[in-house]
Amino acid sequence: MCEKKLAPNLPYMKKLFLGWFEPLRNAIEKEQKAEKTKKKAAFAPFIDCLPADKMAVIVMHKLMGLLMTGDRDERSVRVVEAAVQIGAAIEHEVRIHNFLEKTKKSQRKGISAESPESMTNETIILRKRVQNLIRRKRVSEAQKLVKNDKFKSWGRDTQAKLGCCLIELLTETAYVQPPVSQSTENPPDFRPAFRHTFKIATNEAG
């Protein structure tokens, strides 16, 4: 969209997200379609649990949120912390996605009341409440409603491995362009939007 100049008046961050979205989505799709390797086995099949576009949006918003609330001087966040939180956010979204898909299929099939898979009135009401909360962008409340649904937790190890993979894909595909200089002779200067650096942790007395 940005390349076609379809969003010239959007605020800066929204324009950045639009510019990052398609490359990241494509990279996630490529990863989902790739053959299973020893590296991918660490987080497969969890990376396949959501559509690539939805996963890309979660990664961008979660990482930027962590950076905005992190170290004010450097706008940085620990990779492990970011990876676990991104993995957890994906897991929560998968939980909601699975609940909605399962109840949707039950409605389509019109399963009889005697069937253990039949939807009770409580389930129908719960589904409507979850959908309503999602429309109102109150995802955290929707997550709490489906928390008791049968779903095996991934665990922090899997969350971290999946999160690391998605962070790596974002750092490889996201770029920013500094403000245009007065000189039009120089070609556009695109720089990586994120950097992975090593920092020695220090404990301040106090």
mmCIF file with all atom_site columns, N, CA and C in Angstrom, residues 1-2 14-29 51-58 60 170 173-174:
data_model
loop_
_atom_site.group_PDB
_atom_site.id
_atom_site.type_symbol
_atom_site.label_atom_id
_atom_site.label_alt_id
_atom_site.label_comp_id
_atom_site.label_asym_id
_atom_site.label_entity_id
_atom_site.label_seq_id
_atom_site.pdbx_PDB_ins_code
_atom_site.Cartn_x
_atom_site.Cartn_y
_atom_site.Cartn_z
_atom_site.occupancy
_atom_site.B_iso_or_equiv
_atom_site.pdbx_formal_charge
_atom_site.auth_seq_id
_atom_site.auth_comp_id
_atom_site.auth_asym_id
_atom_site.auth_atom_id
_atom_site.pdbx_PDB_model_num
ATOM 1  N N  . MET A 1 1   ? 0.821  -1.205  0.000  1.00 0.00 ? 1   MET A N  1
ATOM 2  C CA . MET A 1 1   ? 0.000  0.000   0.000  1.00 0.00 ? 1   MET A CA 1
ATOM 3  C C  . MET A 1 1   ? 0.857  1.258   0.000  1.00 0.00 ? 1   MET A C  1
ATOM 4  N N  . CYS A 1 2   ? 1.941  1.218   0.797  1.00 0.00 ? 2   CYS A N  1
ATOM 5  C CA . CYS A 1 2   ? 2.806  2.393   0.853  1.00 0.00 ? 2   CYS A CA 1
ATOM 6  C C  . CYS A 1 2   ? 3.501  2.625   -0.482 1.00 0.00 ? 2   CYS A C  1
ATOM 7  N N  . LYS A 1 14  ? 1.621  4.221   11.753 1.00 0.00 ? 14  LYS A N  1
ATOM 8  C CA . LYS A 1 14  ? 0.734  3.398   10.934 1.00 0.00 ? 14  LYS A CA 1
ATOM 9  C C  . LYS A 1 14  ? 1.343  3.154   9.558  1.00 0.00 ? 14  LYS A C  1
ATOM 10 N N  . LYS A 1 15  ? 2.020  4.163   9.038  1.00 0.00 ? 15  LYS A N  1
ATOM 11 C CA . LYS A 1 15  ? 2.683  3.984   7.746  1.00 0.00 ? 15  LYS A CA 1
ATOM 12 C C  . LYS A 1 15  ? 3.812  2.970   7.863  1.00 0.00 ? 15  LYS A C  1
ATOM 13 N N  . LEU A 1 16  ? 4.526  3.017   8.996  1.00 0.00 ? 16  LEU A N  1
ATOM 14 C CA . LEU A 1 16  ? 5.584  2.031   9.218  1.00 0.00 ? 16  LEU A CA 1
ATOM 15 C C  . LEU A 1 16  ? 5.000  0.626   9.260  1.00 0.00 ? 16  LEU A C  1
ATOM 16 N N  . PHE A 1 17  ? 3.918  0.459   10.010 1.00 0.00 ? 17  PHE A N  1
ATOM 17 C CA . PHE A 1 17  ? 3.292  -0.855  10.130 1.00 0.00 ? 17  PHE A CA 1
ATOM 18 C C  . PHE A 1 17  ? 2.833  -1.370  8.770  1.00 0.00 ? 17  PHE A C  1
ATOM 19 N N  . LEU A 1 18  ? 2.272  -0.485  7.960  1.00 0.00 ? 18  LEU A N  1
ATOM 20 C CA . LEU A 1 18  ? 1.833  -0.900  6.627  1.00 0.00 ? 18  LEU A CA 1
ATOM 21 C C  . LEU A 1 18  ? 3.026  -1.331  5.777  1.00 0.00 ? 18  LEU A C  1
ATOM 22 N N  . GLY A 1 19  ? 4.137  -0.613  5.939  1.00 0.00 ? 19  GLY A N  1
ATOM 23 C CA . GLY A 1 19  ? 5.331  -0.963  5.180  1.00 0.00 ? 19  GLY A CA 1
ATOM 24 C C  . GLY A 1 19  ? 5.958  -2.267  5.633  1.00 0.00 ? 19  GLY A C  1
ATOM 25 N N  . TRP A 1 20  ? 5.836  -2.566  6.925  1.00 0.00 ? 20  TRP A N  1
ATOM 26 C CA . TRP A 1 20  ? 6.422  -3.804  7.457  1.00 0.00 ? 20  TRP A CA 1
ATOM 27 C C  . TRP A 1 20  ? 5.517  -5.008  7.258  1.00 0.00 ? 20  TRP A C  1
ATOM 28 N N  . PHE A 1 21  ? 4.217  -4.768  7.162  1.00 0.00 ? 21  PHE A N  1
ATOM 29 C CA . PHE A 1 21  ? 3.256  -5.864  7.221  1.00 0.00 ? 21  PHE A CA 1
ATOM 30 C C  . PHE A 1 21  ? 3.448  -6.900  6.112  1.00 0.00 ? 21  PHE A C  1
ATOM 31 N N  . GLU A 1 22  ? 3.436  -6.457  4.866  1.00 0.00 ? 22  GLU A N  1
ATOM 32 C CA . GLU A 1 22  ? 3.486  -7.420  3.761  1.00 0.00 ? 22  GLU A CA 1
ATOM 33 C C  . GLU A 1 22  ? 4.775  -8.235  3.737  1.00 0.00 ? 22  GLU A C  1
ATOM 34 N N  . PRO A 1 23  ? 5.958  -7.601  3.893  1.00 0.00 ? 23  PRO A N  1
ATOM 35 C CA . PRO A 1 23  ? 7.185  -8.413  3.919  1.00 0.00 ? 23  PRO A CA 1
ATOM 36 C C  . PRO A 1 23  ? 7.198  -9.419  5.069  1.00 0.00 ? 23  PRO A C  1
ATOM 37 N N  . LEU A 1 24  ? 6.708  -8.996  6.244  1.00 0.00 ? 24  LEU A N  1
ATOM 38 C CA . LEU A 1 24  ? 6.688  -9.907  7.388  1.00 0.00 ? 24  LEU A CA 1
ATOM 39 C C  . LEU A 1 24  ? 5.689  -11.032 7.160  1.00 0.00 ? 24  LEU A C  1
ATOM 40 N N  . ARG A 1 25  ? 4.510  -10.688 6.663  1.00 0.00 ? 25  ARG A N  1
ATOM 41 C CA . ARG A 1 25  ? 3.506  -11.718 6.378  1.00 0.00 ? 25  ARG A CA 1
ATOM 42 C C  . ARG A 1 25  ? 4.048  -12.734 5.375  1.00 0.00 ? 25  ARG A C  1
ATOM 43 N N  . ASN A 1 26  ? 4.706  -12.243 4.334  1.00 0.00 ? 26  ASN A N  1
ATOM 44 C CA . ASN A 1 26  ? 5.260  -13.144 3.317  1.00 0.00 ? 26  ASN A CA 1
ATOM 45 C C  . ASN A 1 26  ? 6.351  -14.043 3.905  1.00 0.00 ? 26  ASN A C  1
ATOM 46 N N  . ALA A 1 27  ? 7.160  -13.468 4.802  1.00 0.00 ? 27  ALA A N  1
ATOM 47 C CA . ALA A 1 27  ? 8.226  -14.255 5.429  1.00 0.00 ? 27  ALA A CA 1
ATOM 48 C C  . ALA A 1 27  ? 7.642  -15.347 6.325  1.00 0.00 ? 27  ALA A C  1
ATOM 49 N N  . ILE A 1 28  ? 6.567  -15.013 7.038  1.00 0.00 ? 28  ILE A N  1
ATOM 50 C CA . ILE A 1 28  ? 5.914  -16.008 7.900  1.00 0.00 ? 28  ILE A CA 1
ATOM 51 C C  . ILE A 1 28  ? 5.278  -17.105 7.052  1.00 0.00 ? 28  ILE A C  1
ATOM 52 N N  . GLU A 1 29  ? 4.632  -16.715 5.957  1.00 0.00 ? 29  GLU A N  1
ATOM 53 C CA . GLU A 1 29  ? 4.036  -17.709 5.053  1.00 0.00 ? 29  GLU A CA 1
ATOM 54 C C  . GLU A 1 29  ? 5.105  -18.651 4.503  1.00 0.00 ? 29  GLU A C  1
ATOM 55 N N  . PRO A 1 51  ? -3.235 -17.820 10.711 1.00 0.00 ? 51  PRO A N  1
ATOM 56 C CA . PRO A 1 51  ? -2.892 -17.272 9.396  1.00 0.00 ? 51  PRO A CA 1
ATOM 57 C C  . PRO A 1 51  ? -1.713 -16.312 9.527  1.00 0.00 ? 51  PRO A C  1
ATOM 58 N N  . ALA A 1 52  ? -0.896 -16.235 8.500  1.00 0.00 ? 52  ALA A N  1
ATOM 59 C CA . ALA A 1 52  ? 0.314  -15.413 8.555  1.00 0.00 ? 52  ALA A CA 1
ATOM 60 C C  . ALA A 1 52  ? 0.005  -13.936 8.779  1.00 0.00 ? 52  ALA A C  1
ATOM 61 N N  . ASP A 1 53  ? -1.088 -13.441 8.190  1.00 0.00 ? 53  ASP A N  1
ATOM 62 C CA . ASP A 1 53  ? -1.393 -12.017 8.345  1.00 0.00 ? 53  ASP A CA 1
ATOM 63 C C  . ASP A 1 53  ? -1.737 -11.669 9.788  1.00 0.00 ? 53  ASP A C  1
ATOM 64 N N  . LYS A 1 54  ? -2.494 -12.535 10.440 1.00 0.00 ? 54  LYS A N  1
ATOM 65 C CA . LYS A 1 54  ? -2.853 -12.287 11.839 1.00 0.00 ? 54  LYS A CA 1
ATOM 66 C C  . LYS A 1 54  ? -1.619 -12.372 12.737 1.00 0.00 ? 54  LYS A C  1
ATOM 67 N N  . MET A 1 55  ? -0.755 -13.333 12.453 1.00 0.00 ? 55  MET A N  1
ATOM 68 C CA . MET A 1 55  ? 0.458  -13.491 13.240 1.00 0.00 ? 55  MET A CA 1
ATOM 69 C C  . MET A 1 55  ? 1.381  -12.281 13.076 1.00 0.00 ? 55  MET A C  1
ATOM 70 N N  . ALA A 1 56  ? 1.463  -11.752 11.863 1.00 0.00 ? 56  ALA A N  1
ATOM 71 C CA . ALA A 1 56  ? 2.314  -10.593 11.598 1.00 0.00 ? 56  ALA A CA 1
ATOM 72 C C  . ALA A 1 56  ? 1.848  -9.375  12.388 1.00 0.00 ? 56  ALA A C  1
ATOM 73 N N  . VAL A 1 57  ? 0.549  -9.158  12.432 1.00 0.00 ? 57  VAL A N  1
ATOM 74 C CA . VAL A 1 57  ? -0.004 -8.016  13.171 1.00 0.00 ? 57  VAL A CA 1
ATOM 75 C C  . VAL A 1 57  ? 0.312  -8.132  14.661 1.00 0.00 ? 57  VAL A C  1
ATOM 76 N N  . ILE A 1 58  ? 0.162  -9.326  15.207 1.00 0.00 ? 58  ILE A N  1
ATOM 77 C CA . ILE A 1 58  ? 0.437  -9.534  16.631 1.00 0.00 ? 58  ILE A CA 1
ATOM 78 C C  . ILE A 1 58  ? 1.900  -9.248  16.943 1.00 0.00 ? 58  ILE A C  1
ATOM 79 N N  . MET A 1 60  ? 4.128  -7.353  15.314 1.00 0.00 ? 60  MET A N  1
ATOM 80 C CA . MET A 1 60  ? 4.465  -5.929  15.197 1.00 0.00 ? 60  MET A CA 1
ATOM 81 C C  . MET A 1 60  ? 3.946  -5.132  16.384 1.00 0.00 ? 60  MET A C  1
ATOM 82 N N  . LEU A 1 170 ? 10.985 -10.486 11.662 1.00 0.00 ? 170 LEU A N  1
ATOM 83 C CA . LEU A 1 170 ? 10.685 -9.050  11.641 1.00 0.00 ? 170 LEU A CA 1
ATOM 84 C C  . LEU A 1 170 ? 11.953 -8.224  11.459 1.00 0.00 ? 170 LEU A C  1
ATOM 85 N N  . THR A 1 173 ? 13.026 -8.191  7.844  1.00 0.00 ? 173 THR A N  1
ATOM 86 C CA . THR A 1 173 ? 12.140 -7.630  6.813  1.00 0.00 ? 173 THR A CA 1
ATOM 87 C C  . THR A 1 173 ? 11.728 -6.181  7.058  1.00 0.00 ? 173 THR A C  1
ATOM 88 N N  . ALA A 1 174 ? 11.908 -5.673  8.276  1.00 0.00 ? 174 ALA A N  1
ATOM 89 C CA . ALA A 1 174 ? 11.427 -4.322  8.608  1.00 0.00 ? 174 ALA A CA 1
ATOM 90 C C  . ALA A 1 174 ? 12.537 -3.292  8.421  1.00 0.00 ? 174 ALA A C  1
#
